[in-house]
Coordinates of C-alpha atoms in Angstrom, one line a residue:
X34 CA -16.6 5.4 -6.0
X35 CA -13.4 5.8 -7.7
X36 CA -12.2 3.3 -9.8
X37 CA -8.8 3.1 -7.9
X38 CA -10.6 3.3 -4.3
X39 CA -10.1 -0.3 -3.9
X40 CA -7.1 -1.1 -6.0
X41 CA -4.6 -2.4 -3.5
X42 CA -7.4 -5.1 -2.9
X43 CA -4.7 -8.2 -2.2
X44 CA -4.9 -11.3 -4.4
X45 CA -4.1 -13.3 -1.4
X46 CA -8.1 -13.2 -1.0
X47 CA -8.1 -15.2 -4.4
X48 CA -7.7 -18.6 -2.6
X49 CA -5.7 -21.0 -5.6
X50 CA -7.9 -24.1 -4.8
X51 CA -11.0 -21.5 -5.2
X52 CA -12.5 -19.8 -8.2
X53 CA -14.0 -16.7 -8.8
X54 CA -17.5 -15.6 -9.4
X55 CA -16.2 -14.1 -12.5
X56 CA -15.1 -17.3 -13.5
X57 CA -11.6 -17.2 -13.8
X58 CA -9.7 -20.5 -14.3
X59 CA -8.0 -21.5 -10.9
X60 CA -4.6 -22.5 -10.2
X61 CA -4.9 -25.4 -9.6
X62 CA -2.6 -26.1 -6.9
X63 CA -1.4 -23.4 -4.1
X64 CA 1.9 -22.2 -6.0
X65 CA 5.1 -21.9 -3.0
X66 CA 7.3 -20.6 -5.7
X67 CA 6.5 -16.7 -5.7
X68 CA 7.4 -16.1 -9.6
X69 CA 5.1 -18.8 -10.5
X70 CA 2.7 -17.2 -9.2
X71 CA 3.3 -14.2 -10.4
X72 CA 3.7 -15.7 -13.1
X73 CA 0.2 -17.2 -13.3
X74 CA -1.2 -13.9 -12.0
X75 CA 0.3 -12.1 -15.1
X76 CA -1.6 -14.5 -17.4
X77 CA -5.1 -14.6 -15.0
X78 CA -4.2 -10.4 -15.6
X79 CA -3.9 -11.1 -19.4
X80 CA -6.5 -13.2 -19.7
X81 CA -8.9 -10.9 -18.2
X82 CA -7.3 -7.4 -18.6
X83 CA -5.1 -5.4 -21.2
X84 CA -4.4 -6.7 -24.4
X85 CA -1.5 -9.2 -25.0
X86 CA 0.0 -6.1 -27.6
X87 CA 0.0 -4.3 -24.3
X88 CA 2.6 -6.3 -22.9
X89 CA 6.1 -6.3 -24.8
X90 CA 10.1 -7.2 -24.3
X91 CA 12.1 -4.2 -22.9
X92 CA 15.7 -5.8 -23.1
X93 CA 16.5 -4.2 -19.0
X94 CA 19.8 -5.8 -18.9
X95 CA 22.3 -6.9 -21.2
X96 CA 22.7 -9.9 -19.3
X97 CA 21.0 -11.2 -16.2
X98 CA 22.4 -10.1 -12.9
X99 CA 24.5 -12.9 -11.2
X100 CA 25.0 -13.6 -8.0
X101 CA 28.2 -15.9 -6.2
X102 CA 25.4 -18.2 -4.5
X103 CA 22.7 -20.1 -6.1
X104 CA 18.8 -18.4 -5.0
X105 CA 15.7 -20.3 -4.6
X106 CA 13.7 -18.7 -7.4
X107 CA 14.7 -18.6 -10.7
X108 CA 15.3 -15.2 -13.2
X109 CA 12.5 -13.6 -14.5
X110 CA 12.7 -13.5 -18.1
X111 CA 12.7 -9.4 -18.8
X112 CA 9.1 -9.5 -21.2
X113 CA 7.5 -10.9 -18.4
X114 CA 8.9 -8.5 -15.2
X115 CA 8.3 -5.6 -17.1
X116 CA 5.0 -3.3 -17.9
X117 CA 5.7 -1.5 -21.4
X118 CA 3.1 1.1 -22.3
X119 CA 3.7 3.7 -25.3
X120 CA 6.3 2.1 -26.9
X121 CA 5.6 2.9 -30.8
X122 CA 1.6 4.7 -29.7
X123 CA 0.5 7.9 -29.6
X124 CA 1.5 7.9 -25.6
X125 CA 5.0 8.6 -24.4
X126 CA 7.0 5.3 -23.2
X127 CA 6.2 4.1 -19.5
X128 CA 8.4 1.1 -18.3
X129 CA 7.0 -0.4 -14.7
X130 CA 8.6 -3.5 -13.0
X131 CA 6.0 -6.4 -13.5
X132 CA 5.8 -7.6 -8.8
X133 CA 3.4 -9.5 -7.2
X134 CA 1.6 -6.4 -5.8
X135 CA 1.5 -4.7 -9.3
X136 CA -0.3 -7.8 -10.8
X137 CA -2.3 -8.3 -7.8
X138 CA -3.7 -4.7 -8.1
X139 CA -4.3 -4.7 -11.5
X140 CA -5.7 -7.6 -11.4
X141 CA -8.4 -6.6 -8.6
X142 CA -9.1 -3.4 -10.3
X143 CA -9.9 -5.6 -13.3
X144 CA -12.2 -7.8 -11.2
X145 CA -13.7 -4.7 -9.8
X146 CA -14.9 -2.7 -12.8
X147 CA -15.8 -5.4 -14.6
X148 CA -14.0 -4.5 -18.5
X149 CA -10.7 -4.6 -19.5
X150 CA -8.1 -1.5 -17.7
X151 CA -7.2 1.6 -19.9
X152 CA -4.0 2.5 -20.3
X153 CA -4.1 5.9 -18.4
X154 CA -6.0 3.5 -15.3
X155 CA -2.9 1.0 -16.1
X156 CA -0.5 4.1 -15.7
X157 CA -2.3 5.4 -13.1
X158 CA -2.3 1.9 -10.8
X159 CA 1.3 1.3 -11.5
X160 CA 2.5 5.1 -10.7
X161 CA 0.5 4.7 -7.2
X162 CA 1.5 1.2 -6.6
X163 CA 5.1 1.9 -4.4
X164 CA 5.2 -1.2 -2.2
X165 CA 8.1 -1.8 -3.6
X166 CA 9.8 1.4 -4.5
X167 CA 12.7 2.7 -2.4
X168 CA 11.6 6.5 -3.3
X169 CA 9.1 8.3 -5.1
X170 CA 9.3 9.1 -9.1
X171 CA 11.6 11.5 -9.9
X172 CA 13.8 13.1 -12.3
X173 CA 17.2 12.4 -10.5
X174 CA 15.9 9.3 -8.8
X175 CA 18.6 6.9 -11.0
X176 CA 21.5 8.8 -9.8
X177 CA 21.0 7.2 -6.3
X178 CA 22.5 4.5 -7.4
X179 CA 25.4 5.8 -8.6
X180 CA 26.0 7.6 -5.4
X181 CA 25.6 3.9 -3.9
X182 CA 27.9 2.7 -6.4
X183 CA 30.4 5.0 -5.5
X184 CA 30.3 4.4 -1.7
X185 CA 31.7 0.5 -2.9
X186 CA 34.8 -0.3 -3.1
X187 CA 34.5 -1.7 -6.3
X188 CA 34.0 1.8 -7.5
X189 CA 37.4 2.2 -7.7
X190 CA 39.0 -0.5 -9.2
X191 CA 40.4 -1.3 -12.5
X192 CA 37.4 -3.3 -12.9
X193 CA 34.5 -0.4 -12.2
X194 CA 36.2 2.0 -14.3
X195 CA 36.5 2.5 -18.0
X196 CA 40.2 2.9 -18.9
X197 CA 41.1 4.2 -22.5
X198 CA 41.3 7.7 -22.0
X199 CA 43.3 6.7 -18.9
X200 CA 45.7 4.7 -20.1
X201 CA 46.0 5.6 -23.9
X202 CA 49.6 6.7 -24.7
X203 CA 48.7 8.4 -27.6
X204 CA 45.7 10.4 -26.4
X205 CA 47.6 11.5 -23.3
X206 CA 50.5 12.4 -25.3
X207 CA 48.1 14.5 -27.4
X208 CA 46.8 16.2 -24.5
X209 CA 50.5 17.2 -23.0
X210 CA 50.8 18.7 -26.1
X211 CA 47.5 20.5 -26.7
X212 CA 48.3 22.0 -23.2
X213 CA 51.5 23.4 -23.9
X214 CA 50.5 24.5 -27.4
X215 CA 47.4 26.3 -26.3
X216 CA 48.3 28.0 -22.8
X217 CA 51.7 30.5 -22.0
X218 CA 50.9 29.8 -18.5
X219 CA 54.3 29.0 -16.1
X220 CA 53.3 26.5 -14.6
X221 CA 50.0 25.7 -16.4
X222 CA 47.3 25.2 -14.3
X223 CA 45.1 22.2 -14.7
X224 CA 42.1 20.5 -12.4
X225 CA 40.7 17.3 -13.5
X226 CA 37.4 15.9 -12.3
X227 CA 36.8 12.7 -12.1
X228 CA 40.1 12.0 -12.1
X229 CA 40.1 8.3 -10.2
X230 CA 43.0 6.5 -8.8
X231 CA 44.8 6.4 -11.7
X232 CA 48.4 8.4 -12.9
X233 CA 49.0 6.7 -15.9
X234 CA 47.9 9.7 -17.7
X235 CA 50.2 12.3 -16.4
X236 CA 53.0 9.6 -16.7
X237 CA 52.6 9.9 -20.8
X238 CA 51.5 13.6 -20.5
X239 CA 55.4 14.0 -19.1
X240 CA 56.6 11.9 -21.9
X241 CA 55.2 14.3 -24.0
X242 CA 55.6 17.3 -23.4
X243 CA 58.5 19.6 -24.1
X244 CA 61.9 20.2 -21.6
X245 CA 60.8 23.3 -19.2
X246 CA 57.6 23.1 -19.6
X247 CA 55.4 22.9 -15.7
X248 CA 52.1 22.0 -15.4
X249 CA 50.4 22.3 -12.0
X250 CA 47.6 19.5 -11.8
X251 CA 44.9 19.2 -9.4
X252 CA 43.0 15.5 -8.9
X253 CA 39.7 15.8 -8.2
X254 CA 37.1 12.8 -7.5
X255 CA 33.5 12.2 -5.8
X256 CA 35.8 11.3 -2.4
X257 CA 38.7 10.8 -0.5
X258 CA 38.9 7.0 -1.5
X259 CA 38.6 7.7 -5.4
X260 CA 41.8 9.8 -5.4
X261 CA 45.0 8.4 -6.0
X262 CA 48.1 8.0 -3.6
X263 CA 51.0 11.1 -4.2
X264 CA 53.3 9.6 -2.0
X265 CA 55.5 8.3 -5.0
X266 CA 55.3 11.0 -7.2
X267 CA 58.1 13.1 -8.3
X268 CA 56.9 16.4 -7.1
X269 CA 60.3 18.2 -8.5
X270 CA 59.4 16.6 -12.2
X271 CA 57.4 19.2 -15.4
X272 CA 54.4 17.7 -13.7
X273 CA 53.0 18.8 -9.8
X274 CA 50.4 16.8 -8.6
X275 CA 47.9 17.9 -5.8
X276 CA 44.4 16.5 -4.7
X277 CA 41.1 17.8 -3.7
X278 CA 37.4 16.5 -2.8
X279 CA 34.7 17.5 -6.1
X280 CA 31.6 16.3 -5.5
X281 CA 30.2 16.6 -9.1
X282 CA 26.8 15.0 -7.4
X283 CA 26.8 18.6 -5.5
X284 CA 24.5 21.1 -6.4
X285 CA 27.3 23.6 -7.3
X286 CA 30.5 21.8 -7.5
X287 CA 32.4 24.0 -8.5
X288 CA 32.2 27.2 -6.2
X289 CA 35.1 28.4 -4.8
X290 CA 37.0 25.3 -5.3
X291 CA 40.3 26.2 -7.7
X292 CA 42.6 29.0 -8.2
X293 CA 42.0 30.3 -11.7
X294 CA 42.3 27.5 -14.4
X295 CA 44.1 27.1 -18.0
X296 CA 42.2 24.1 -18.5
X297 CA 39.6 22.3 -17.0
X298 CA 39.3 18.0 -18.0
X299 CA 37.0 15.5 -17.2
X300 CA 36.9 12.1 -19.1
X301 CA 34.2 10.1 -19.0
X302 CA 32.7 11.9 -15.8
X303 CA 29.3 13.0 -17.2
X304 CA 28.6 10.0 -18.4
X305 CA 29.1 8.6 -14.7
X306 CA 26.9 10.7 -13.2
X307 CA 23.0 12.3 -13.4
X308 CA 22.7 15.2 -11.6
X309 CA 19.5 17.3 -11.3
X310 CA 19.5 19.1 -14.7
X311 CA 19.9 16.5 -16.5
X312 CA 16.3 14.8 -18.3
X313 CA 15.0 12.5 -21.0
X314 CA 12.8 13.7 -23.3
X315 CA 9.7 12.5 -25.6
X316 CA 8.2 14.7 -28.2
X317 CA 4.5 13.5 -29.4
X318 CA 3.6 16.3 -31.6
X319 CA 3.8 19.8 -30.2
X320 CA 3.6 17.9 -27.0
X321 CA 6.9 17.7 -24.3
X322 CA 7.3 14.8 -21.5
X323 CA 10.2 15.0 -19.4
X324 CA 10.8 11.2 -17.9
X325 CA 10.6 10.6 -14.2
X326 CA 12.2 7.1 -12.7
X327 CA 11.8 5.2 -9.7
X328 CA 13.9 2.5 -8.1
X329 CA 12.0 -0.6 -7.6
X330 CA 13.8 -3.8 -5.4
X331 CA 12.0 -6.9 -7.8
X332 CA 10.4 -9.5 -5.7
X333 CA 13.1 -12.1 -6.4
X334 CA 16.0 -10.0 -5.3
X335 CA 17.7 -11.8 -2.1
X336 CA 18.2 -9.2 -0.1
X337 CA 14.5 -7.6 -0.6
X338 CA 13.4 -7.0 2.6
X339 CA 16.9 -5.4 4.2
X340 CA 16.6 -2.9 1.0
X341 CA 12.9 -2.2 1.9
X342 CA 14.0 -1.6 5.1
X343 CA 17.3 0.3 5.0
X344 CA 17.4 1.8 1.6
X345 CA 20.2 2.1 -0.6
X346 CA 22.0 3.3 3.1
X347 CA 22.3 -0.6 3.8
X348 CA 25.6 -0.8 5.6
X349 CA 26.0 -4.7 3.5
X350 CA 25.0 -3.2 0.3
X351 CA 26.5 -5.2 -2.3
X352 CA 27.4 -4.3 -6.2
X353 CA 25.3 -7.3 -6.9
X354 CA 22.4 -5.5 -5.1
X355 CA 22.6 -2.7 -7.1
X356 CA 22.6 -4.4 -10.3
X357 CA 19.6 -6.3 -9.3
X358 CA 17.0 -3.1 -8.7
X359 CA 15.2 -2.1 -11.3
X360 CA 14.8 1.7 -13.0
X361 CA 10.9 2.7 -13.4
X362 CA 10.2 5.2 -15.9
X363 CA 7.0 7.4 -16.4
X364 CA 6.2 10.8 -18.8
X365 CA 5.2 13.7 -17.3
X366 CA 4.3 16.9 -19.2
X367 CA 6.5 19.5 -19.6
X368 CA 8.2 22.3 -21.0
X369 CA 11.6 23.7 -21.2
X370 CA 12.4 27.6 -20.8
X371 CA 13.3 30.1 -23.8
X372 CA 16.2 29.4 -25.8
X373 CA 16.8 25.8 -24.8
X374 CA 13.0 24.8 -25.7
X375 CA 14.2 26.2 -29.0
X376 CA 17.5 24.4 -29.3
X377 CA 15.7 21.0 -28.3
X378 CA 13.2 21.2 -30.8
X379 CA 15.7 21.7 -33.2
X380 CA 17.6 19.3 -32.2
X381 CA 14.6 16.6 -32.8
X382 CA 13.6 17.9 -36.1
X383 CA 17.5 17.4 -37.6
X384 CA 17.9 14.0 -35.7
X385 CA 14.2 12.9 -36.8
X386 CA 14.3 11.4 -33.6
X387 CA 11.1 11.2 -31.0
X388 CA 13.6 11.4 -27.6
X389 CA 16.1 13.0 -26.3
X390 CA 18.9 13.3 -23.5
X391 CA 18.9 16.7 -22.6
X392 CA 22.4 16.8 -21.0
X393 CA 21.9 19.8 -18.2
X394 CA 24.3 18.7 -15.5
X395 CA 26.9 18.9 -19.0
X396 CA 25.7 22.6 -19.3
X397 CA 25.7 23.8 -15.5
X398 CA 28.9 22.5 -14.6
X399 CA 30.6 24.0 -17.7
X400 CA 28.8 27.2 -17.5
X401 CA 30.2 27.0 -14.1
X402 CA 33.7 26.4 -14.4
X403 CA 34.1 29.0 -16.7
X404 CA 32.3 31.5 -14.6
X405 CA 34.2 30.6 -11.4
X406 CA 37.2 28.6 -12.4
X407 CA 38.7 29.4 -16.1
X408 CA 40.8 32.3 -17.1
X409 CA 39.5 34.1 -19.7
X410 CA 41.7 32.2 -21.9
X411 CA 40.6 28.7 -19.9
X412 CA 39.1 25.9 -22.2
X413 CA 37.4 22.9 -21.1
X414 CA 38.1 19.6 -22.6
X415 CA 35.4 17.1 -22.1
X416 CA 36.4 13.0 -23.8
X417 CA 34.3 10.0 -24.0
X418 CA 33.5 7.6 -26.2
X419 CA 31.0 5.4 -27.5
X420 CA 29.3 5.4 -31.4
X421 CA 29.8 9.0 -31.5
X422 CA 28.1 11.0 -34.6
X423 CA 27.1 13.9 -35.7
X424 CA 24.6 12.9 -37.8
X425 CA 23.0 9.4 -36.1
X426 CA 22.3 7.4 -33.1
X427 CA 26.1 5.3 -34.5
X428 CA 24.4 1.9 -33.3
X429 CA 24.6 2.3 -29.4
X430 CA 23.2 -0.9 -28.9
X431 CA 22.7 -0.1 -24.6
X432 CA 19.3 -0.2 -23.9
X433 CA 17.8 2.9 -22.4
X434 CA 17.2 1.5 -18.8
X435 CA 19.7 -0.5 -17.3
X436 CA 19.8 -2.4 -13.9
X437 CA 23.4 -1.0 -13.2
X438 CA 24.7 0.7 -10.1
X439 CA 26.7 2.4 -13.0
X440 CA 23.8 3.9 -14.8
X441 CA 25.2 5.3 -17.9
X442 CA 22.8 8.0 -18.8
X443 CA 24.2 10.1 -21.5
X444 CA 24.4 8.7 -25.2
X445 CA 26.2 9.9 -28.6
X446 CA 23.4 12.4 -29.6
X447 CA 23.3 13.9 -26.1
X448 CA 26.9 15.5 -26.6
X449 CA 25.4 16.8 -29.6
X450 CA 22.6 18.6 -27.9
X451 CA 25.2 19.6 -25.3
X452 CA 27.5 21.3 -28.2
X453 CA 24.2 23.1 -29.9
X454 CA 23.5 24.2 -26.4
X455 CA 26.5 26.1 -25.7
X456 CA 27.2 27.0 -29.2
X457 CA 23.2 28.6 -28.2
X458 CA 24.9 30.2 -25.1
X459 CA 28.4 31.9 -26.5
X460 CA 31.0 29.4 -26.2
X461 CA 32.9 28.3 -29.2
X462 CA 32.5 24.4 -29.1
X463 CA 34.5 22.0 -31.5
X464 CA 34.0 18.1 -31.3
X465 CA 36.8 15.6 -32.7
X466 CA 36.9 12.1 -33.0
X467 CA 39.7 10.7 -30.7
X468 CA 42.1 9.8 -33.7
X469 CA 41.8 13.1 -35.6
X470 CA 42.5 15.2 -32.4
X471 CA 45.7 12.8 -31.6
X472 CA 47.1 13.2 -34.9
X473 CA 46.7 17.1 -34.6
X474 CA 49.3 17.2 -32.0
X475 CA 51.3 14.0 -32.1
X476 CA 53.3 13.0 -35.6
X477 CA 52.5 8.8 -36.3
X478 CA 56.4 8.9 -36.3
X479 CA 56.8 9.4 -32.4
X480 CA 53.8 7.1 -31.5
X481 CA 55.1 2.8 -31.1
X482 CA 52.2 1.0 -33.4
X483 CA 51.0 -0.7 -30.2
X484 CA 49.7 2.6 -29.1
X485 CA 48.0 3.7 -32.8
X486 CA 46.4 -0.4 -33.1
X487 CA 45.3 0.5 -29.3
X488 CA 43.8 3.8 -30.4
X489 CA 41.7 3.0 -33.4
X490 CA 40.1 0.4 -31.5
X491 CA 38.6 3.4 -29.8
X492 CA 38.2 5.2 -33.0
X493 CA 33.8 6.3 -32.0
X494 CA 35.4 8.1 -29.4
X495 CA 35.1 12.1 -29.2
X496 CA 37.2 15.0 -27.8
X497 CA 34.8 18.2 -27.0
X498 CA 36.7 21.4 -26.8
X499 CA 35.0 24.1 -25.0
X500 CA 36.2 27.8 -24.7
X501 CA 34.8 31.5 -24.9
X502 CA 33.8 32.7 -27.8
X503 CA 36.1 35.9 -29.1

C-alpha cells in the first residue's frame, strides 16, 4: 500500500474525549473554537511527527489583515499557519498554509506509518492536500489576484496606487524634457501603459517642455475604469491626449495596438503585474527550481466557504478578501533555454545569491514593443523604485510571499537581471537612479525646493532606458 493511500484519513475520527492506541495525549475537552484545535492538532502533529526545526516563522504579512467587523476566531500567529520546509537545507524553500485538513492529514499519515514523516512525504501530503486551494500549483497562479484586485474599485484610487512617479514635478519635468531632447518627431508620439487615472504627469510634462513643441500621448490601462476622464483636457495645448484598453495581463499586449512609437513608458506597471514568463528561481548546486504557487482561502477567513464556492469570480469580493488568502509556494525542477540559462547563472554567481526573479513578462513585453510598436529610433523608459542596486539586495525588507491582492512580485535585483538580459539580446540598456536622471535634464535652478526635498525622499528609485543597439 502506498504510504499516501490513506492520507486524507479525517481527524474528526480522533474523538477529543478519546485517546489513541498510539497513545497520544487527548484534548481534553471537545475544542468549538476551530484554531484551537488546529492549534492543538499542530502540536499532537509535532509531538508525534516532524521535528520542531521543521517548523519556522515565515513573516507572510507585514501586518495582519483587518477587517471593519470583529470575527469569531482570533489571527493566527504567521509561525503557526505556515509549513516552511528548505529554508537554509539542502532542499529548495516550500511555504504551505498550516489548515485543519493539512494537519489532519499529516497527522493520520503519521499515525499510519508508524515513524516520524520525511520531508519529500511532508511535501508530497501538502502539494496533494487542495481542500482548500482555489486552483492548482502553478507558475502564474499569484497573478489571479491581481486580476481580482483590479476588477475593485479600490484599484483605482489614490489609495491602491503608488504615486511618486505620478505626481513628482521634477521627474515629470525630466521626462518632458528627455522627450523633446531625444526625439525630432512633430508631434512626438508617446503610449503609456499603466497609465491609471491620473494627469498630473502630463500637467508638469507641459510645464516643461519647450514653446512649439507637440507630443501626441496615448493612456493605456488594464480597462476602461483605470483610464482617466479627457473631458477637461485642453486638446489644442503642446500635449494631445487619447486613450485605449492594454491588457498587460494578455498574452501579447501589444499586437497591433499603436501607430509607430517615439517612446514607449510604463511606471511601476511590471511591478503590478505577473504574467506567464515571469518565475522565481532557486539554485542548489548545478540544480534549477522554478517556484510554482497556489492560492489557499485559510480556515479563519470569513467568507471561506463563498470563495470555495465561487472563486476569486465572487460578485461580493472584497479587498479585504483578497488580502486574507494566502500564496503557497513549491520547487519544481527546471531548466531555462540557451542564452538566458547562461545569463541567470551569471547573474547568481555575481549576486552570490541562491534565488532569483527572473523578470520574463519585463523581457516579452519589451521585446515586443520594439518589434511591433517603436520606431527604429523608439526607446522605452521603464521607472520604479524601491532599494534599487546594482551591486545588493539594498535592504528590501518585503517579504517574499505576501497576502496582498497587490502582489508585488519583482524586487531590486530582478531589474538587474532584466538589464543583463537585454543587454544579452541587443538592446543598449542604461539604469539611473531617479535623482541623477532628473538632474540630467532639469537645472536645480528651475525646480521649487519642495519638489527636490520631495524627490530625494525617493532617492532608491531607478529610471531604465531601453533602446536598439547601433
Amino acid at each position: 500500500m502506498s504510504r499516501f493511500q490513506s492520507s486524507s484519513k479525517p481527524f474528526a475520527s480522533f474523538d477529543s474525549n478519546s485517546q489513541s492506541d498510539m497513545g497520544i495525549a487527548t484534548f481534553g475537552r471537545r475544542l468549538a473554537d476551530p484554531i484551537s484545535r488546529i492549534r492543538s492538532v499542530r502540536a499532537l502533529y509535532i509531538q508525534h511527527g516532524l521535528e520542531p526545526n521543521y517548523w519556522c516563522d515565515l513573516n507572510s504579512w507585514t501586518e495582519p489583515p483587518t477587517y471593519e467587523t470583529p470575527r469569531a476566531s482570533p489571527f493566527f500567529d504567521p509561525a503557526e499557519d505556515w509549513i516552511s520546509i528548505g529554508e537554509g537545507a539542502a532542499i529548495p524553500a516550500h511555504h504551505f498554509a498550516g489548515t485543519r485538513q493539512l494537519y489532519e492529514a499529516l497527522l493520520a499519515e503519521r499515525l499510519l506509518v508508524g515513524e516520524p514523516l520525511n520531508i519529500e512525504e511532508v511535501i508530497t501530503l501538502a502539494v496533494n492536500n487542495q481542500t482548500a486551494a482555489l486552483a492548482p500549483f502553478s507558475a502564474g497562479a499569484i497573478n489571479a489576484l491581481n486580476a481580482a484586485y483590479y476588477r475593485l474599485p479600490e484599484a483605482f484610487t489614490r489609495k491602491g496606487a503608488a504615486d511618486f512617479f505620478q505626481e513628482s514635478q521634477a521627474f515629470n519635468a525630466a521626462l518632458g524634457r528627455y522627450f523633446c531632447e531625444n526625439c525630432r518627431g512633430h508631434p512626438i508620439q508617446i503610449a503609456e501603459l499603466a497609465a491609471g487615472k491620473r494627469l498630473s504627469r502630463w500637467r508638469h510634462v507641459v510645464n516643461s517642455i519647450p514653446w512649439g513643441t507637440k507630443l501626441a500621448v496615448i493612456l493605456t490601462d488594464y480597462c476602461a475604469d483605470a483610464l482617466p476622464s479627457l473631458e477637461d483636457w485642453n486638446q489644442d495645448g503642446p500635449v494631445q491626449l487619447e486613450s485605449s484598453i492594454v491588457n498587460l495581463l494578455a498574452p501579447d499586449p501589444l499586437i497591433a495596438k499603436f501607430p509607430k512609437l517615439d517612446f514607449m513608458l510604463a511606471t511601476y506597471a511590471f511591478d503590478s503585474i505577473w504574467r506567464d514568463e515571469d518565475s522565481h528561481y532557486e539554485k542548489l548546486g548545478d540544480r534549477l527550481f522554478r517556484s510554482e504557487y497556489r492560492l489557499v482561502v485559510p480556515d479563519w477567513h470569513p467568507h471561506r466557504s463563498e470563495l470555495l464556492k465561487h472563486g476569486l469570480s465572487w460578485t461580493s469580493l472584497s479587498e479585504a478578501d483578497l488580502s486574507a488568502i494566502c500564496i503557497e509556494k513549491r520547487a519544481v525542477p527546471t531548466r531555462l533555454a540557451g542564452g538566458d540559462q547562461q545569463v541567470l547563472k551569471q547573474h547568481f554567481d555575481l549576486s552570490n545569491l541562491s534565488r532569483a526573479g527572473y523578470p520574463g513578462g519585463l523581457v516579452k513585453v519589451v521585446t515586443q514593443a520594439f518589434e511591433e510598436c517603436l520606431k527604429p529610433t523608439g526607446c522605452f523608459v521603464i521607472a520604479d523604485c524601491g532599494s534599487y542596486d546594482h551591486g545588493s539586495d539594498g535592504g528590501v525588507v518585503t517579504p517574499e510571499l505576501l497576502s496582498s491582492g497587490r502582489v508585488a512580485r519583482y524586487r531590486p535585483l530582478d531589474f538587474l537581471l532584466a538589464e543583463q538580459i537585454l543587454q544579452s539580446r541587443g538592446f543598449r540598456v542604461a539604469v539611473i537612479s531617479v535623482m541623477d536622471f532628473v538632474f540630467s535634464h532639469l537645472d536645480q535652478k528651475e525646480l521649487p525646493e519642495r519638489a527636490i526635498r520631495e524627490m530625494q525622499g525617493e532617492d532608491s528609485g531607478f529610471v531604465m532606458l531601453i533602446s536598439r543597439a547601433c
